[in-house]
Amino acid sequence: MAFLAPLFGGGLFAGTALASLASLGGFGTLALRLGASLLLSAASRALMPGPTLPARTVTVREAVAPRDMVYGRARKGGVIIYISEAGPKRQYLHLVVVLAAHRVAGIGAVYFDGEAAVDASGVALGRWAGLVTVEKRLGTDDQTGFDGLIAALPEAWTTAHRLRGCAAIHLRLQADQDAFPGGIPAISVDVQGKNDIYDPRSDTFAYSENPALCLADYMAHARFGLGAAIGASDGINTEALIEAANICDEAVSLAAGGSELRYSCNGVVSLAENPKTIIEAMLTAMAGRVANSGGQWRLHAGAYRMPTFGLTQDHAREGGLTLSTRISAAQNFNGVRGQFISPENDWQPDDFPAYVSEVYRAEDGGEEKWRDIALPFTQSATTAQRLAKIELERARRQMSIRFAGKLSAWAVQVGDTVALTYDRWGMAAKPYEVIEARLDLATSGDGPQLLPELVLRETSPLVYDWDASEAAIYAAAPRSTLPSAFNVAPPGSPEIAESLYITRDGAGVKAAVLVSWRASDSGYVAQYQVESRMVDSLGSALGSGAWTNHGRTDATAMEIRDIAPGFWEFRVKALTVLGVSSPWSVTVKEVLALTAPPAALAGVTLQTAGGMAILKWTRSADLDVRIGGNIVIRHSQAPSATWASSQSFDIVAGSDAIAVVPLLPGTYLLRARDSSGVLGEVVSLSTTGAQALAFAPVMALTAEPDFDGVKSGTVAIDGALSLDAVTPFDDWPDVDVVTSFDRVGGTVSSGSFTFASGMDFGALRRVRLRSHILLSAAGVLDDLDARSEAIDLWPDFDGSLEAEVDAVIEARSTPDDPSGSPIWSDWGRIDSHEISARGIEARAHLSTRDPVWVPLVSQLRLYADEVA
């Protein structure tokens, strides 16, 4: 059955006033009006409230939500009917979103917060890549459940959950602060709507954007619409539907070239609205009208129809014509403006170029009067302008006639165009549109009669006339120029500066680095996050490769304390107020930490006084030298010496800035050594050793060139005294692999040499003992193939500059005859020493810190002098 039962051949769409004949009490002055009137589009109603286009791109989560129907193309939200977490760490969020209460032609791209997140083929884009998957179901009767959801949550979503007859998607979102800073995003989807729309012209069911066919589909829907079947006696008139569909499919030329369909229907029907509201909204897409006449619905698209019937005075009752020439000033307007759904504006409502008539404005005394309309099923700016012109031209044809006719006038139907001829008013076949047709139960001299009463509104072919040149250029509303809160510019590359600090817990000196960076250019940055990990010299991660998170800061620098030496990879990213991260800015830096060599001592001076050398310097600037470190002093008889060719002389605390040592001719060499044993650069001073008092030689002990004394761990080779080998000749494994025939496996770390003879002054004598040593270093296990570092990193080619070898002379004395049974003093180191003795015995002590290097002593002497 149709939505409204036919009554006496005509039915009102709404508000029919039908009183029981028994209640009339008589027919003298009462009339019962029965018939049909046009149901106009919402845009065509004379008194229309301010237009609103409801939000269609919002996905909601409600226990009870109205269903939607989609006609044509639309970007819309849906209803979340299922939501659940899954995964071993509950890192996945599963959503089922129903988009339409029927089968659709296609489901396209998915948008999160208005930004494309998944393309039409199902590939996640941008910051959502790898984090989002989608499954689609078009709403067919035989569709299956979502395979991914069934696999993830088999107890909650089974194969029986098929959502047959509903177009829906299943989204799986993987937790990620950058991708989903605000939780579940606003979801919208491109949908190609209903695809089982009946077209009586081809007797087929298919997808269509034809407004007449879409409206007929809704009205014919037994569940959601009126149940007015197409072609049924109480349904939709087929001939009128075909005429309207053909009008909608006509081509209209465009100013830029090409053409578009005269009318198209693209939009969403919310079944929360009542049918009248829905039909009026869909009629806006084709400037259409619909009426129920004779029990059938007749659909009319906006177009001029040639008159099909001629009305004259002969069809009217006496005095039956009433003329209204104008509508009220409050209802009149000379321009039409409004909104349509603009794909160019992200499918949001936007203003179409207003249509205004200067002629009509002049007629209204120059006053601008606007009619505001809403076109929720229109997506073309030029179509919107054509519809606006039709609205204006219809309204400016203001002449209307109430035609009380004879029964012969009942031949016309609502929606017909008639040609009215009425000589008294000078009308000759003037076209009028029948907008109402009623039967009056009227009284006359012959008694009650059912006679027609028509309402006519003037029309003209000019109402629907359009030239492409009339179209104004549409430009989508300008987009916001605010920076995106989701596209965050990275900060500058991290810069690393090292420093040392003293711990409060007594652990001594430790290293720290200050990581700094240039601020991100993004305007929404609230914090920065800093991370680090150890890498090799090529930048490859060591161990598990895990990053250490050092926290966040709102500054552009962060200090990292207690850092170990080695190569480090540092990275920093910006985070917005929403928690969205920028890409990482990364740098690799070698951190020397406590392995960094101390700076060379500054301000080194030498003063002499009474046979002593007073060495002074500016206190070391390195914290790990001042705390736990020391100053190493060496000496060489040579006027130009290296660290390897000098002998140890003294060691003072790293916090000191002065040392008093014996005055000897030659070179003093000073280096700072930190708490880790790392030596700084060498600073050297040369002196002649001149003193105020003159000394004369008394006696001397000379070991070179044969070094005939007693050796323990030492050996004389080629006129030089050195340390002995670790491995004897008999224990050599293979002569071919021996790098040094003299010292297989390296050398011993220390050894001694005792002079073959001592000194006997013949009597107790006051003398100055002075050692004289010429020292150098040689490598015994060093060859080019064994070196793993690049040649640019070698401190010197033969490697001896940094060798730390040593040789000192020790002596003991006695006041007795050394050839008898003397009592000897303890052994003591001799650099420059004044004693009173008769006999002297001497020995040398050789050592090396690294068995790769050996000391070579070419001169080993002890001098005894006295004041001249």
XYZ file of C-alpha atoms in Angstrom, residues 644 720-723 775-779 804-807 846-849 852-858:
25
model
C 110.762 7.783 25.106
C 123.427 -0.958 24.540
C 121.953 -2.258 27.764
C 118.381 -3.474 27.484
C 115.846 -5.814 29.032
C 118.094 6.399 26.880
C 115.951 5.509 23.882
C 113.169 3.034 23.131
C 112.792 0.302 20.535
C 109.850 -1.846 19.515
C 107.324 4.889 28.251
C 110.546 3.201 29.198
C 112.817 4.099 32.093
C 116.295 3.725 33.475
C 115.561 -0.639 33.748
C 111.784 -0.941 33.200
C 109.031 -0.641 30.598
C 105.255 -0.164 30.922
C 106.344 -4.280 23.155
C 108.894 -1.535 23.905
C 112.304 -1.940 25.499
C 114.720 0.655 26.885
C 118.061 0.978 25.147
C 120.714 2.550 27.393
C 123.688 3.643 25.329
